[in-house]
Coordinates of C-alpha atoms in Angstrom, one line a residue:
M1370 CA 22.2 208.9 -43.2
T1371 CA 24.1 205.6 -43.2
E1372 CA 22.6 202.1 -43.3
A1373 CA 23.3 201.7 -39.6
T1374 CA 21.6 204.9 -38.5
R1375 CA 18.5 204.1 -40.5
L1376 CA 17.9 200.9 -38.5
P1377 CA 16.4 200.8 -35.0
R1378 CA 19.1 201.3 -32.4
A1379 CA 19.0 197.7 -31.2
L1380 CA 19.6 196.3 -34.7
R1381 CA 22.5 198.5 -35.8
P1382 CA 25.3 196.0 -34.9
F1383 CA 23.9 193.5 -37.4
T1384 CA 25.2 195.7 -40.3
S1385 CA 28.6 194.0 -39.5
G1386 CA 29.0 190.6 -41.1
Q1387 CA 31.6 189.6 -38.4
Y1388 CA 29.1 190.4 -35.7
R1389 CA 26.3 188.4 -37.4
L1390 CA 28.6 185.3 -37.4
L1391 CA 29.5 185.9 -33.8
V1392 CA 25.9 186.1 -32.8
A1393 CA 25.1 182.9 -34.6
A1394 CA 27.9 181.1 -32.8
L1395 CA 26.8 182.6 -29.5
A1396 CA 23.2 181.4 -30.1
A1397 CA 24.3 177.8 -30.7
S1398 CA 26.5 177.8 -27.6
L1399 CA 23.7 179.3 -25.4
L1400 CA 21.2 176.8 -26.7
S1401 CA 23.4 173.9 -25.6
A1402 CA 24.1 175.5 -22.2
G1403 CA 20.4 176.0 -21.5
A1404 CA 19.6 172.4 -22.5
W1405 CA 22.4 171.2 -20.2
L1406 CA 20.9 173.0 -17.2
V1407 CA 17.6 171.1 -17.4
A1408 CA 19.1 167.8 -18.6
A1409 CA 21.7 167.7 -15.8
V1410 CA 19.1 168.6 -13.1
W1411 CA 16.7 165.9 -14.3
Q1412 CA 19.5 163.4 -14.6
V1413 CA 20.2 164.0 -10.9
V1414 CA 16.4 163.6 -10.1
E1415 CA 16.2 160.4 -12.1
L1416 CA 19.2 159.0 -10.2
G1417 CA 17.2 159.7 -6.9
G1418 CA 19.3 162.7 -6.0
T1419 CA 18.6 165.1 -3.2
P1420 CA 19.2 168.9 -3.0
V1421 CA 22.6 168.1 -1.6
D1422 CA 23.4 166.1 -4.7
L1423 CA 22.2 168.9 -6.9
S1424 CA 24.4 171.2 -4.9
S1425 CA 27.4 169.2 -5.7
V1426 CA 26.7 169.4 -9.5
A1427 CA 26.0 173.2 -9.3
V1428 CA 29.2 173.7 -7.2
G1429 CA 31.2 171.9 -9.8
A1430 CA 30.3 174.4 -12.5
S1431 CA 30.7 177.5 -10.4
L1432 CA 34.0 176.2 -8.9
G1433 CA 35.4 175.6 -12.4
L1434 CA 34.4 179.1 -13.4
V1435 CA 36.1 180.7 -10.4
V1436 CA 39.3 178.6 -10.8
A1437 CA 39.7 179.5 -14.5
V1438 CA 38.3 183.0 -15.0
L1439 CA 41.4 184.9 -13.9
F1440 CA 43.6 183.0 -16.3
G1441 CA 40.9 183.4 -18.9
G1442 CA 41.2 187.2 -18.6
V1443 CA 45.0 187.1 -19.0
A1444 CA 44.6 184.9 -22.0
A1445 CA 42.0 187.2 -23.6
D1446 CA 44.5 190.1 -23.4
R1447 CA 47.3 188.1 -24.9
I1448 CA 45.8 185.5 -27.3
P1449 CA 43.4 186.3 -30.3
Q1450 CA 40.0 186.0 -28.8
R1451 CA 38.6 184.0 -31.8
R1452 CA 41.1 181.2 -31.1
I1453 CA 40.1 181.1 -27.4
L1454 CA 36.4 180.8 -28.3
I1455 CA 37.0 178.0 -30.8
G1456 CA 39.0 176.0 -28.2
V1457 CA 36.2 176.6 -25.6
E1458 CA 33.5 175.3 -27.9
I1459 CA 35.5 172.2 -28.7
V1460 CA 36.0 171.4 -25.0
R1461 CA 32.3 172.0 -24.3
G1462 CA 31.2 169.7 -27.2
L1463 CA 33.5 166.9 -26.0
T1464 CA 32.2 167.2 -22.5
F1465 CA 28.5 167.0 -23.6
A1466 CA 29.4 164.0 -25.7
V1467 CA 30.9 162.2 -22.7
A1468 CA 27.8 162.8 -20.7
A1469 CA 25.7 161.4 -23.6
V1470 CA 27.7 158.2 -23.8
L1471 CA 27.6 157.7 -20.0
G1472 CA 23.8 158.4 -19.9
A1473 CA 23.0 156.1 -22.8
T1474 CA 25.0 153.2 -21.4
G1475 CA 23.4 153.6 -17.9
L1476 CA 26.8 154.3 -16.3
I1477 CA 26.2 157.9 -15.3
E1478 CA 26.3 158.9 -11.7
V1479 CA 26.0 162.1 -9.8
W1480 CA 29.8 162.5 -9.4
H1481 CA 30.2 162.2 -13.1
L1482 CA 27.8 165.1 -13.6
A1483 CA 29.7 167.1 -10.9
A1484 CA 33.0 166.4 -12.7
L1485 CA 31.6 167.3 -16.1
S1486 CA 30.1 170.5 -14.7
F1487 CA 33.5 171.4 -13.4
V1488 CA 35.0 171.1 -16.9
L1489 CA 32.2 173.2 -18.3
G1490 CA 32.9 175.8 -15.7
L1491 CA 36.6 175.9 -16.6
A1492 CA 35.5 176.4 -20.3
D1493 CA 33.2 179.3 -19.3
G1494 CA 36.0 180.9 -17.4
F1495 CA 37.8 181.4 -20.7
F1496 CA 34.7 182.2 -22.8
Y1497 CA 33.3 185.2 -21.0
P1498 CA 36.5 187.4 -20.9
A1499 CA 37.4 186.5 -24.5
Y1500 CA 33.9 187.4 -25.7
S1501 CA 33.8 190.7 -23.7
A1502 CA 37.3 191.7 -24.9
W1503 CA 36.5 190.8 -28.6
L1504 CA 33.2 192.7 -29.0
P1505 CA 34.8 196.2 -28.9
A1506 CA 37.2 195.1 -31.6
I1507 CA 34.3 194.2 -33.9
L1508 CA 31.9 197.1 -33.3
P1509 CA 32.2 200.9 -32.8
A1510 CA 31.6 202.2 -29.3
E1511 CA 28.2 203.7 -30.0
Q1512 CA 26.9 200.2 -30.9
L1513 CA 28.1 198.4 -27.8
L1514 CA 25.0 199.0 -25.8
A1515 CA 22.9 197.6 -28.5
A1516 CA 25.2 194.6 -28.9
N1517 CA 25.1 193.9 -25.2
G1518 CA 21.4 194.2 -25.4
V1519 CA 21.3 191.5 -28.2
E1520 CA 23.4 189.2 -26.0
G1521 CA 21.0 190.1 -23.2
V1522 CA 18.1 189.0 -25.3
L1523 CA 19.8 185.8 -26.6
R1524 CA 21.1 184.7 -23.2
P1525 CA 17.6 184.5 -21.5
A1526 CA 15.6 183.7 -24.6
V1527 CA 17.9 180.9 -25.9
M1528 CA 19.7 179.7 -22.7
Q1529 CA 16.9 180.0 -20.2
A1530 CA 13.9 179.5 -22.5
A1531 CA 14.6 177.7 -25.8
G1532 CA 17.4 175.5 -24.3
P1533 CA 15.3 174.2 -21.4
A1534 CA 12.3 173.7 -23.6
L1535 CA 14.4 171.7 -26.0
A1536 CA 15.8 169.6 -23.2
S1537 CA 12.4 168.9 -21.7
L1538 CA 11.1 167.8 -25.1
L1539 CA 14.1 165.4 -25.6
I1540 CA 13.8 164.1 -22.0
A1541 CA 10.1 163.3 -22.7
V1542 CA 11.0 161.6 -25.9
Q1543 CA 13.8 159.5 -24.5
A1544 CA 16.0 160.5 -21.6
P1545 CA 18.5 163.1 -20.5
W1546 CA 21.2 161.4 -22.5
L1547 CA 19.5 162.4 -25.7
A1548 CA 19.6 166.1 -24.7
F1549 CA 23.3 165.7 -23.9
A1550 CA 23.9 164.3 -27.4
V1551 CA 22.0 167.0 -29.2
V1552 CA 23.8 169.8 -27.4
A1553 CA 27.2 168.2 -28.3
V1554 CA 26.1 168.7 -32.0
M1555 CA 25.2 172.3 -31.3
Q1556 CA 28.7 172.9 -30.1
A1557 CA 30.0 171.6 -33.4
V1558 CA 27.9 174.2 -35.1
A1559 CA 29.4 177.0 -33.0
V1560 CA 32.9 175.8 -33.8
V1561 CA 32.1 175.9 -37.6
V1562 CA 30.7 179.4 -37.4
L1563 CA 33.6 180.8 -35.4
G1564 CA 35.9 179.2 -37.9
L1565 CA 34.4 181.4 -40.6
M1566 CA 35.3 184.6 -38.8
R1567 CA 38.5 186.6 -39.1
T1568 CA 41.1 186.8 -36.3
T1569 CA 41.6 190.3 -35.0
A1570 CA 44.8 191.7 -33.5
V1571 CA 45.1 191.7 -29.7
R1572 CA 44.9 195.2 -28.3
R1573 CA 47.9 195.9 -26.0
D1574 CA 49.5 198.8 -24.3
P1575 CA 52.1 200.0 -26.8
D1576 CA 54.5 201.0 -24.0
E1577 CA 54.5 197.8 -22.1
I1578 CA 57.6 195.8 -21.5
V1579 CA 57.0 192.1 -22.0
V1580 CA 58.9 189.6 -19.8
H1581 CA 58.7 185.8 -19.4
P1582 CA 55.2 184.6 -20.1
V1583 CA 54.7 183.0 -16.6
R1584 CA 55.9 186.2 -14.9
Q1585 CA 53.9 188.3 -17.3
S1586 CA 50.8 186.5 -16.4
F1587 CA 51.1 187.3 -12.7
I1588 CA 52.0 190.9 -13.6
D1589 CA 48.9 191.1 -15.7
L1590 CA 46.8 189.8 -12.8
R1591 CA 48.4 192.3 -10.4
D1592 CA 47.7 195.2 -12.7
G1593 CA 44.1 194.1 -13.1
F1594 CA 43.6 194.0 -9.3
V1595 CA 45.3 197.4 -8.9
Y1596 CA 42.9 198.9 -11.4
L1597 CA 39.9 197.2 -9.7
L1598 CA 40.9 198.6 -6.3
R1599 CA 41.5 202.1 -7.6
A1600 CA 38.3 202.4 -9.6
R1601 CA 35.7 203.2 -7.0
W1602 CA 32.7 202.5 -9.2
L1603 CA 34.1 199.1 -10.2
F1604 CA 35.1 198.1 -6.7
A1605 CA 31.8 199.1 -5.1
T1606 CA 29.7 197.3 -7.7
L1607 CA 31.7 194.1 -7.4
V1608 CA 31.4 194.1 -3.6
F1609 CA 27.7 194.5 -4.0
S1610 CA 27.6 191.7 -6.6
I1611 CA 29.6 189.2 -4.5
I1612 CA 27.1 189.5 -1.6
L1613 CA 24.1 189.5 -4.0
V1614 CA 25.3 186.3 -5.7
F1615 CA 25.8 184.6 -2.4
L1616 CA 22.3 185.5 -1.3
I1617 CA 20.4 184.5 -4.5
M1618 CA 22.3 182.0 -6.6
G1619 CA 22.0 179.0 -4.2
P1620 CA 18.2 179.3 -3.9
I1621 CA 17.8 179.8 -7.6
E1622 CA 20.1 177.1 -8.9
V1623 CA 19.5 174.5 -6.2
L1624 CA 16.2 175.1 -4.5
L1625 CA 14.0 176.2 -7.4
P1626 CA 13.7 172.7 -9.0
F1627 CA 12.5 171.3 -5.7
A1628 CA 10.2 174.3 -5.1
V1629 CA 8.6 173.5 -8.5
K1630 CA 8.5 169.8 -7.8
D1631 CA 7.3 169.8 -4.2
Q1632 CA 5.1 172.9 -4.1
T1633 CA 3.4 172.7 -7.5
G1634 CA 3.8 169.0 -8.3
G1635 CA 5.4 169.9 -11.6
G1636 CA 8.1 167.9 -13.5
A1637 CA 10.8 168.7 -16.0
G1638 CA 8.3 170.7 -18.2
A1639 CA 7.2 172.9 -15.2
F1640 CA 10.8 173.6 -14.3
A1641 CA 11.6 174.4 -17.9
L1642 CA 8.6 176.8 -17.9
A1643 CA 9.9 178.5 -14.8
L1644 CA 13.3 179.0 -16.4
A1645 CA 11.6 180.2 -19.6
A1646 CA 9.7 182.9 -17.7
F1647 CA 13.0 184.2 -16.3
G1648 CA 14.5 184.0 -19.8
V1649 CA 11.6 185.8 -21.5
G1650 CA 11.7 188.5 -18.9
G1651 CA 15.4 188.9 -19.4
A1652 CA 14.9 189.2 -23.2
V1653 CA 12.3 191.9 -22.7
G1654 CA 14.5 193.8 -20.3
S1655 CA 17.6 193.5 -22.5
L1656 CA 15.7 194.6 -25.7
T1657 CA 14.2 197.5 -23.9
V1658 CA 17.5 198.8 -22.7
A1659 CA 19.2 198.1 -26.0
S1660 CA 16.6 200.2 -27.8
L1661 CA 17.2 203.3 -25.6
P1662 CA 20.2 205.6 -25.1
I1663 CA 22.4 204.7 -22.2
P1664 CA 20.8 206.3 -19.1
R1665 CA 22.4 209.3 -17.5
R1666 CA 22.2 207.8 -14.0
Y1667 CA 23.5 204.5 -15.2
L1668 CA 25.1 203.3 -11.9
T1669 CA 22.1 204.2 -9.7
L1670 CA 19.6 202.6 -12.0
M1671 CA 21.7 199.5 -12.5
I1672 CA 22.3 198.9 -8.7
L1673 CA 18.6 199.6 -7.9
A1674 CA 17.4 197.2 -10.7
W1675 CA 19.5 194.4 -9.3
G1676 CA 18.5 195.0 -5.7
V1677 CA 14.8 195.6 -6.3
G1678 CA 14.7 192.9 -8.9
C1679 CA 15.2 190.3 -6.2
V1680 CA 12.0 191.1 -4.3
P1681 CA 9.8 188.7 -6.3
L1682 CA 12.0 185.8 -5.3
A1683 CA 10.4 186.1 -1.8
I1684 CA 7.2 184.8 -3.3
I1685 CA 8.6 181.6 -4.8
G1686 CA 8.9 179.8 -1.5
L1687 CA 5.4 180.8 -0.4
T1688 CA 3.2 179.8 -3.3
S1689 CA 1.9 176.5 -4.6
W1690 CA 0.8 177.9 -7.9
L1691 CA 3.2 177.6 -10.8
W1692 CA 1.8 180.7 -12.6
V1693 CA 2.8 182.8 -9.6
M1694 CA 6.3 181.5 -9.8
V1695 CA 6.3 182.2 -13.5
I1696 CA 5.3 185.9 -13.1
A1697 CA 7.8 186.4 -10.3
L1698 CA 10.7 185.0 -12.3
F1699 CA 9.6 187.1 -15.3
I1700 CA 9.9 190.3 -13.3
V1701 CA 13.2 189.2 -11.9
G1702 CA 14.5 188.6 -15.5
V1703 CA 13.3 192.0 -16.8
L1704 CA 15.2 193.9 -14.1
F1705 CA 18.3 191.7 -13.8
D1706 CA 19.1 191.4 -17.5
G1707 CA 18.2 195.0 -18.3
A1708 CA 20.8 196.1 -15.7
Q1709 CA 23.3 193.6 -17.0
V1710 CA 23.2 195.2 -20.4
V1711 CA 24.2 198.5 -18.8
W1712 CA 27.0 196.8 -16.8
G1713 CA 28.5 195.1 -19.9
T1714 CA 28.5 198.4 -21.8
L1715 CA 30.0 200.3 -18.8
L1716 CA 33.0 197.9 -18.7
Q1717 CA 33.6 198.2 -22.4
R1718 CA 33.3 202.0 -22.3
R1719 CA 35.3 202.9 -19.1
V1720 CA 37.9 200.2 -18.9
P1721 CA 41.1 200.6 -21.1
P1722 CA 41.0 198.3 -24.1
S1723 CA 44.4 196.7 -23.2
M1724 CA 42.9 195.6 -19.8
L1725 CA 39.4 194.7 -20.8
G1726 CA 39.9 190.9 -20.8
R1727 CA 41.5 191.0 -17.3
V1728 CA 38.9 193.3 -15.8
S1729 CA 36.1 191.2 -17.3
S1730 CA 37.6 188.1 -15.8
L1731 CA 38.0 189.9 -12.4
D1732 CA 34.4 190.9 -12.7
F1733 CA 33.4 187.3 -13.0
F1734 CA 35.9 186.1 -10.4
V1735 CA 35.0 188.6 -7.7
S1736 CA 31.3 188.7 -8.2
L1737 CA 31.1 184.9 -8.4
A1738 CA 33.7 184.0 -5.8
L1739 CA 31.0 183.1 -3.3
M1740 CA 28.9 181.2 -5.8
P1741 CA 30.3 177.8 -5.0
I1742 CA 29.7 178.4 -1.3
S1743 CA 26.2 179.6 -2.0
M1744 CA 25.5 176.5 -4.0
A1745 CA 27.1 174.3 -1.4
V1746 CA 25.1 175.7 1.5
A1747 CA 21.8 176.1 -0.3
G1748 CA 20.8 172.4 -0.1
P1749 CA 21.6 172.0 3.6
V1750 CA 20.1 175.4 4.5
G1751 CA 16.9 174.5 2.5
E1752 CA 16.6 171.3 4.4
A1753 CA 17.3 172.9 7.8
I1754 CA 15.1 176.0 7.6
G1755 CA 12.9 175.2 4.7
I1756 CA 12.6 176.5 1.1
A1757 CA 10.3 179.4 2.0
P1758 CA 12.6 181.1 4.5
A1759 CA 15.6 180.7 2.1
F1760 CA 13.7 182.5 -0.7
L1761 CA 12.5 185.2 1.7
I1762 CA 16.1 186.0 2.6
A1763 CA 17.1 186.0 -1.1
G1764 CA 14.2 188.4 -1.9
L1765 CA 14.3 190.9 0.9
V1766 CA 17.9 191.5 1.8
P1767 CA 19.2 192.7 -1.7
P1768 CA 17.1 195.9 -1.9
V1769 CA 18.6 197.1 1.4
L1770 CA 22.1 196.1 0.2
A1771 CA 21.6 198.2 -3.0
L1772 CA 20.7 201.3 -1.0
V1773 CA 23.6 200.9 1.3
T1774 CA 26.0 200.5 -1.6
L1775 CA 24.8 203.6 -3.4
A1776 CA 25.1 205.7 -0.3
L1777 CA 28.5 204.5 1.0
A1778 CA 30.2 204.5 -2.4
R1779 CA 28.7 207.8 -3.6
L1780 CA 28.1 206.3 -7.0
G1781 CA 25.7 209.1 -7.9
E1782 CA 28.7 211.5 -7.9
D1783 CA 30.8 209.2 -10.0
E1784 CA 28.2 208.7 -12.8
L1785 CA 27.7 212.5 -13.0
A1786 CA 31.4 213.0 -13.3
H1787 CA 31.8 210.3 -16.0
P1788 CA 28.8 210.5 -18.4
L1789 CA 28.5 207.8 -21.1
D1790 CA 25.9 209.5 -23.2
G1791 CA 28.3 211.8 -24.9
H1792 CA 30.7 211.2 -27.8
P1793 CA 33.1 208.3 -27.2
D1794 CA 36.8 208.7 -27.4
P1795 CA 37.8 207.2 -30.7
S1796 CA 41.3 206.4 -29.5
I1797 CA 40.1 203.6 -27.2
V1798 CA 38.1 201.5 -29.7
T1799 CA 39.0 199.6 -32.8
G1800 CA 35.8 199.2 -34.8
P1801 CA 34.9 197.1 -37.8
E1802 CA 37.8 198.1 -39.9
A1803 CA 40.2 196.2 -37.6
A1804 CA 37.8 193.3 -37.4
A1805 CA 37.9 193.1 -41.2
G1806 CA 41.6 193.2 -41.2
F1807 CA 41.9 196.5 -43.1
E1808 CA 43.8 198.3 -40.4
L1809 CA 45.4 197.8 -37.0
P1810 CA 43.5 198.4 -33.7
A1811 CA 43.8 202.1 -32.6
D1812 CA 46.0 201.4 -29.7
E1813 CA 48.5 199.3 -31.8
R1814 CA 49.2 201.8 -34.5
H1815 CA 52.2 203.1 -32.7
S1816 CA 54.0 199.8 -33.0

């Protein structure tokens, strides 16, 4: 029995030193992102902003992500992912520093926050594909579910719980600008940790014919879209996701702060508590999934978890009790992030390694394509029909959508034909030896 197999399933990835460094950098980055969420919202509130103003800030981030993520996927399949992540963290740190200076001098305005959010969205568009494509080069396939579970724990616990809590504390001590300054320092920590890691070889198709970089970029994008359209499980899930995101992201990102403020009378601390509940729920769901074998009916359970997980959102617009909102968001977090762990592992196990960056970017691009529209319309819709009806729609339509997706796409047949609980194909992973520089990735040994 090896050291890895003696550990609980969820902890086995930590036997890799490279993975431990990556997790440390990810934690620092997520902490800063979570603090930014609350600090930016409350900066808008302190400036006397409305839901429409907050929509403009939220749209900036989501628009930047959508604009950049396709190119981020191409880059992740062509450029060593470590270099991409270091560049992203530097850009994020500088952006936070600019916000801190503008806030401390009293010059900051809503349009500044919208512009800075757009830059952060651009950075995120390069971060997610690079991280997703790098992870299978560091860990063996049987540890990917656990690693995605660790990320699923960190993302809600750090970004949606610890980060907002830190921001609310710093806002209470001084003002939002102090939170901006602290998260800029956290980005510097992430850069230093990533600098300690080794660069791994980029995994490419050994038979590909490389042409001019500009033309190659469009060829790469085309190939990624062709794969998406031909893989029924991928196409159906992303169609479901794009509609789901349109229905729920606007209410959560734009209307939730005002639901907390107007219905419960809470301030920045109450809003941070609501986000923390979602984060803690996500951590519980992610850790639970990471501690178990991947389910046999992985597509069915994943789609149903996302759809049914939206139901508690219907309660948010109807209650004036903060504790009810907290419980509702906790349940949403459990189901959403638990399903997300399965989805991340599914991509890393069923997508060819040489296309993983592009497919990950297409995942973000397609599923988030309507996010800017959702953000943009949430404020006006909330003012027109009220917060309660907006959350009712967000909570009650997704379960029906999930059932329709499963039926029309016949995802049950697909998951039975492609089980993920058997032995992985060793020819499509690299493992820790490549990460340590001892040997080439498996799909590059022919070159």
